[in-house]
Tab-separated table of C-alpha atoms and ligand atoms in Angstrom:
chain	number	residue	atom	x	y	z
A	1	MET	CA	-162.346	-65.978	-112.134
A	2	GLY	CA	-159.778	-64.548	-114.326
A	3	SER	CA	-157.096	-67.126	-113.913
A	4	SER	CA	-158.278	-69.502	-116.512
A	5	ARG	CA	-155.553	-68.320	-118.943
A	6	LEU	CA	-152.839	-68.635	-116.503
A	7	SER	CA	-150.486	-71.475	-117.183
A	8	GLY	CA	-148.232	-71.093	-114.183
A	9	THR	CA	-148.632	-72.479	-110.662
A	10	PHE	CA	-149.115	-70.374	-107.738
A	11	ILE	CA	-148.225	-71.502	-103.954
A	12	SER	CA	-148.476	-69.534	-100.999
A	13	PHE	CA	-146.656	-69.906	-97.507
A	14	GLU	CA	-148.760	-69.009	-94.592
A	15	GLY	CA	-148.599	-69.303	-90.620
A	16	PRO	CA	-147.735	-66.890	-87.603
A	17	ASP	CA	-144.809	-64.932	-87.225
A	18	GLY	CA	-141.712	-67.276	-86.205
A	19	ALA	CA	-143.293	-70.395	-87.952
A	20	GLY	CA	-140.362	-70.702	-90.205
A	21	LYS	CA	-141.936	-69.561	-93.458
A	22	THR	CA	-139.035	-67.497	-94.631
A	23	SER	CA	-136.226	-69.950	-93.729
A	24	ALA	CA	-138.000	-72.825	-95.148
A	25	LEU	CA	-138.634	-70.693	-98.386
A	26	GLN	CA	-135.002	-70.029	-98.572
A	27	ALA	CA	-133.829	-73.636	-97.987
A	28	ILE	CA	-136.255	-74.829	-100.616
A	29	THR	CA	-135.189	-72.217	-103.143
A	30	THR	CA	-131.556	-73.370	-102.586
A	31	GLN	CA	-132.612	-76.949	-103.438
A	32	ILE	CA	-134.883	-76.283	-106.469
A	33	LYS	CA	-133.336	-73.212	-108.134
A	34	PRO	CA	-130.535	-75.414	-109.677
A	35	VAL	CA	-133.338	-77.380	-111.414
A	36	LEU	CA	-135.933	-74.788	-112.217
A	37	GLY	CA	-133.804	-71.745	-112.958
A	38	ASP	CA	-135.966	-68.856	-114.532
A	39	GLN	CA	-139.039	-71.127	-114.021
A	40	LEU	CA	-139.010	-70.129	-110.346
A	41	VAL	CA	-140.247	-66.965	-108.892
A	42	ILE	CA	-139.810	-66.341	-105.200
A	43	THR	CA	-141.776	-63.330	-103.983
A	44	ARG	CA	-143.285	-61.746	-100.748
A	45	GLU	CA	-145.814	-59.137	-100.220
A	46	PRO	CA	-145.781	-56.082	-100.627
A	47	GLY	CA	-143.338	-57.409	-103.504
A	48	GLY	CA	-140.896	-54.580	-104.061
A	49	ASN	CA	-142.892	-52.390	-106.396
A	50	PRO	CA	-142.983	-48.806	-105.759
A	51	ILE	CA	-146.818	-48.624	-105.277
A	52	SER	CA	-147.068	-51.451	-102.954
A	53	GLU	CA	-144.181	-50.146	-100.958
A	54	SER	CA	-145.762	-46.655	-100.608
A	55	ILE	CA	-148.926	-48.260	-99.237
A	56	ARG	CA	-146.992	-50.533	-96.860
A	57	ALA	CA	-145.078	-47.337	-95.479
A	58	ILE	CA	-148.466	-45.885	-94.647
A	59	ILE	CA	-149.669	-48.969	-92.733
A	60	LEU	CA	-146.251	-49.146	-90.933
A	61	ASP	CA	-145.658	-45.341	-90.123
A	62	ARG	CA	-145.775	-45.007	-86.387
A	63	ALA	CA	-147.080	-41.482	-87.004
A	64	ASN	CA	-150.292	-43.043	-88.180
A	65	THR	CA	-151.567	-43.824	-84.753
A	66	ALA	CA	-155.149	-43.010	-85.829
A	67	MET	CA	-155.392	-45.996	-88.345
A	68	ASP	CA	-158.626	-47.441	-88.271
A	69	TYR	CA	-158.484	-51.345	-88.544
A	70	ARG	CA	-160.581	-51.455	-91.675
A	71	THR	CA	-158.389	-48.870	-93.130
A	72	GLU	CA	-155.483	-51.150	-92.374
A	73	ALA	CA	-157.035	-54.079	-94.063
A	74	LEU	CA	-158.186	-52.039	-97.251
A	75	LEU	CA	-154.496	-51.028	-97.606
A	76	TYR	CA	-153.104	-54.342	-97.239
A	77	ALA	CA	-155.478	-55.573	-99.937
A	78	ALA	CA	-154.699	-52.689	-102.132
A	79	ALA	CA	-150.874	-53.354	-101.759
A	80	ARG	CA	-151.655	-57.034	-102.469
A	81	ARG	CA	-153.456	-56.146	-105.580
A	82	GLN	CA	-150.749	-54.269	-106.936
A	83	HIS	CA	-148.177	-56.991	-106.086
A	84	LEU	CA	-150.519	-59.361	-107.826
A	85	ALA	CA	-150.849	-57.118	-110.993
A	86	GLN	CA	-147.194	-56.451	-111.403
A	87	THR	CA	-145.633	-59.578	-110.164
A	88	ILE	CA	-147.682	-62.632	-109.691
A	89	LEU	CA	-149.962	-62.474	-112.664
A	90	PRO	CA	-147.309	-61.830	-115.208
A	91	ALA	CA	-145.206	-64.643	-113.723
A	92	LEU	CA	-148.255	-66.982	-113.991
A	93	ALA	CA	-148.997	-66.017	-117.572
A	94	ALA	CA	-145.335	-66.836	-118.307
A	95	ASP	CA	-145.668	-70.297	-117.109
A	96	LYS	CA	-143.656	-69.873	-113.885
A	97	LEU	CA	-143.751	-71.468	-110.497
A	98	VAL	CA	-144.472	-68.806	-107.998
A	99	LEU	CA	-143.825	-69.174	-104.312
A	100	CYS	CA	-145.059	-66.333	-102.203
A	101	ASP	CA	-144.400	-65.683	-98.638
A	102	ARG	CA	-147.857	-64.716	-97.347
A	103	TYR	CA	-151.222	-63.941	-99.349
A	104	VAL	CA	-154.950	-63.644	-98.492
A	105	ASP	CA	-155.026	-65.985	-95.694
A	106	SER	CA	-152.748	-63.746	-93.675
A	107	SER	CA	-155.421	-60.861	-94.021
A	108	VAL	CA	-158.119	-63.101	-92.878
A	109	ALA	CA	-156.320	-64.266	-89.811
A	110	TYR	CA	-154.301	-61.133	-88.866
A	111	GLN	CA	-156.922	-58.457	-89.917
A	112	GLY	CA	-160.253	-60.511	-89.780
A	113	ALA	CA	-159.515	-62.548	-86.468
A	114	GLY	CA	-156.540	-60.859	-84.887
A	115	ARG	CA	-158.152	-57.305	-85.055
A	116	GLN	CA	-161.686	-58.985	-84.974
A	117	ILE	CA	-163.063	-57.048	-87.983
A	118	GLY	CA	-164.482	-60.342	-89.424
A	119	GLU	CA	-163.021	-62.982	-91.292
A	120	ASP	CA	-165.770	-63.237	-94.023
A	121	ALA	CA	-165.623	-59.587	-94.543
A	122	VAL	CA	-161.815	-59.581	-95.003
A	123	ALA	CA	-162.088	-62.771	-97.178
A	124	GLN	CA	-164.652	-61.102	-99.421
A	125	MET	CA	-162.678	-57.727	-99.654
A	126	ASN	CA	-159.652	-59.763	-100.897
A	127	THR	CA	-161.736	-61.599	-103.173
A	128	PHE	CA	-162.543	-58.378	-104.972
A	129	ALA	CA	-158.602	-57.360	-104.770
A	130	THR	CA	-157.469	-60.538	-106.164
A	131	ASP	CA	-160.365	-61.219	-108.612
A	132	GLY	CA	-160.735	-64.598	-106.824
A	133	LEU	CA	-157.238	-65.729	-107.657
A	134	LEU	CA	-156.251	-68.371	-104.969
A	135	PRO	CA	-153.112	-70.448	-104.593
A	136	ALA	CA	-153.143	-73.943	-106.023
A	137	LEU	CA	-151.506	-74.942	-102.685
A	138	THR	CA	-151.065	-72.973	-99.465
A	139	VAL	CA	-148.430	-74.619	-97.100
A	140	TYR	CA	-149.536	-73.665	-93.755
A	141	PHE	CA	-146.797	-73.685	-90.928
A	142	ASP	CA	-148.629	-74.417	-87.850
A	143	VAL	CA	-147.056	-73.550	-84.280
A	144	PRO	CA	-148.533	-72.395	-81.254
A	145	ALA	CA	-148.108	-68.533	-80.984
A	146	GLU	CA	-145.744	-68.811	-78.070
A	147	ILE	CA	-143.385	-70.980	-79.908
A	148	GLY	CA	-143.179	-68.648	-82.782
A	149	LEU	CA	-142.821	-65.564	-80.714
A	150	ARG	CA	-139.957	-67.269	-78.777
A	151	ARG	CA	-138.176	-68.301	-81.872
A	152	ILE	CA	-138.262	-64.487	-82.919
A	153	GLN	CA	-137.317	-63.297	-79.601
A	154	ALA	CA	-134.528	-65.735	-79.085
A	155	HIS	CA	-132.560	-63.292	-81.166
A	156	ARG	CA	-133.448	-60.379	-79.149
A	157	ASP	CA	-132.622	-59.113	-75.623
A	158	PRO	CA	-133.201	-62.134	-73.393
A	159	GLN	CA	-134.725	-59.969	-70.520
A	160	LYS	CA	-137.844	-59.308	-73.005
A	161	VAL	CA	-138.409	-62.731	-73.822
A	162	ASP	CA	-140.946	-63.467	-71.289
A	163	ARG	CA	-142.430	-60.134	-71.336
A	164	LEU	CA	-145.488	-60.932	-73.632
A	165	ASP	CA	-148.402	-58.989	-72.342
A	166	VAL	CA	-151.755	-60.849	-72.175
A	167	GLU	CA	-153.425	-58.910	-75.024
A	168	GLN	CA	-150.705	-59.645	-77.466
A	169	ALA	CA	-150.908	-63.397	-76.613
A	170	ALA	CA	-154.736	-63.254	-77.002
A	171	PHE	CA	-154.111	-61.656	-80.411
A	172	HIS	CA	-151.696	-64.266	-81.676
A	173	ASP	CA	-154.034	-66.997	-80.508
A	174	ARG	CA	-156.922	-65.753	-82.457
A	175	VAL	CA	-154.742	-65.570	-85.629
A	176	ARG	CA	-153.648	-69.192	-85.113
A	177	ALA	CA	-157.388	-70.193	-84.521
A	178	ALA	CA	-158.323	-68.604	-87.594
A	179	TYR	CA	-155.606	-70.205	-89.612
A	180	LEU	CA	-156.729	-73.755	-88.320
A	181	ARG	CA	-160.492	-72.699	-89.374
A	182	LEU	CA	-159.273	-71.828	-92.748
A	183	GLN	CA	-157.339	-74.988	-93.080
A	184	ALA	CA	-160.435	-76.960	-92.010
A	185	ALA	CA	-162.599	-75.001	-94.408
A	186	HIS	CA	-160.334	-75.501	-97.456
A	187	PRO	CA	-158.469	-78.822	-96.815
A	188	ASP	CA	-157.822	-79.421	-100.558
A	189	ARG	CA	-155.909	-76.019	-101.000
A	190	ILE	CA	-154.378	-75.552	-97.621
A	191	LYS	CA	-152.125	-78.213	-96.247
A	192	LEU	CA	-150.800	-78.121	-92.623
A	193	ILE	CA	-147.316	-78.787	-91.549
A	194	ASP	CA	-146.437	-79.212	-87.934
A	195	ALA	CA	-143.851	-76.368	-87.832
A	196	THR	CA	-142.710	-77.367	-84.351
A	197	GLN	CA	-140.630	-80.242	-85.911
A	198	ASN	CA	-137.009	-79.673	-86.795
A	199	ARG	CA	-136.075	-77.585	-89.830
A	200	GLU	CA	-135.076	-80.524	-91.987
A	201	THR	CA	-138.317	-82.376	-91.418
A	202	VAL	CA	-140.268	-79.211	-92.083
A	203	VAL	CA	-138.525	-78.294	-95.005
A	204	THR	CA	-138.842	-81.861	-96.679
A	205	THR	CA	-142.362	-81.959	-95.984
A	206	ALA	CA	-142.948	-78.681	-97.494
A	207	LEU	CA	-140.907	-79.518	-100.571
A	208	THR	CA	-143.047	-82.853	-101.061
A	209	LEU	CA	-146.265	-80.767	-101.074
A	210	ILE	CA	-144.804	-78.373	-103.544
A	211	LYS	CA	-143.724	-81.322	-105.964
A	212	GLN	CA	-147.077	-82.847	-105.706
A	213	ALA	CA	-148.805	-79.434	-106.523
A	214	ALA	CA	-146.390	-78.411	-109.293
A	215	GLN	CA	-145.361	-82.032	-110.712
A	216	ASN	CA	-144.639	-80.627	-114.322
A	217	TYR	CA	-141.931	-78.487	-113.095
A	218	PHE	CA	-140.175	-81.320	-111.643
A	219	ASP	CA	-140.235	-83.987	-114.434
B	301	ADP	N1	-138.203	-75.774	-87.457
B	301	ADP	C1	-137.666	-74.863	-86.703
B	301	ADP	N2	-137.122	-75.180	-85.463
B	301	ADP	C2	-136.445	-74.146	-84.713
B	301	ADP	N3	-136.343	-72.919	-85.109
B	301	ADP	C3	-136.636	-72.498	-86.517
B	301	ADP	C4	-137.344	-73.517	-87.281
B	301	ADP	N4	-137.623	-72.980	-88.570
B	301	ADP	C5	-137.134	-71.651	-88.345
B	301	ADP	N5	-136.587	-71.355	-87.066
B	301	ADP	C6	-136.059	-70.107	-86.552
B	301	ADP	O1	-137.149	-69.542	-86.298
B	301	ADP	C7	-137.033	-67.858	-86.423
B	301	ADP	C8	-138.209	-67.396	-87.330
B	301	ADP	O2	-138.065	-68.248	-88.589
B	301	ADP	P1	-138.568	-67.345	-90.100
B	301	ADP	O3	-138.281	-68.297	-91.075
B	301	ADP	O4	-138.163	-66.111	-90.073
B	301	ADP	O5	-140.183	-67.525	-89.563
B	301	ADP	P2	-141.330	-66.705	-90.243
B	301	ADP	O6	-140.935	-66.182	-91.714
B	301	ADP	O7	-142.492	-67.755	-90.469
B	301	ADP	O8	-141.793	-65.668	-89.369
B	301	ADP	C9	-135.659	-67.825	-87.191
B	301	ADP	O9	-134.618	-67.463	-86.256
B	301	ADP	C10	-135.355	-69.293	-87.777
B	301	ADP	O10	-134.060	-69.632	-87.993
B	302	MG	MG1	-141.003	-64.371	-92.558
């Protein structure tokens, strides 16, 4: 693995849509930015670089109805690689604490299990894309799919709240099951938080895990 010279600490946030990753990341940033200053790097895929953004636009383009699931997985991995090369690796080389909203486990869960192209295959492809670089800690926000979806839909047309079709629910159930398998397979890296708890408890728990994994930044 090419990460041995990297002196920073890399942490990812994972979990289904609506689990509370982004809002927890914001709350944590508010708390620790005054202490860490430029030592703290908050990022998310595709990471804001032009190449990853262009790849992302191809994935999301509604005109691309012919997109094959493996093509989609390869494009996500390509966008991830570029974000890693342009943002994460330079930050780690400069001794920063990097908190990233989603990373490889999202692809294993969503493409591998959700799209059913194979969790191992997607993991292997991402090992190539990342040169095996994994976070020191992955904070996994665990919620049943329907709770996450309900949180997201709470801000939309209330008439649409209960209109989750069966296929969509099954997709999200596969995603969560895959996350739980990943956590069970990598218990030292992936720490589960019960994200059905109130925001304050979730944020406090996540911050405690981060301080344990990145102790030297908080001395
Ligand atoms: N612990 C919580 N309890 C209730 N609602 C929450 C909680 N955490 C986040 N939310 C709300 O759920 C919605 C989705 O949160 P968000 O942080 O965007 O999730 P994610 O980034 O995981 O998709 C937002 O409206 C957010 O305010
Ligand atoms: Mg989010």
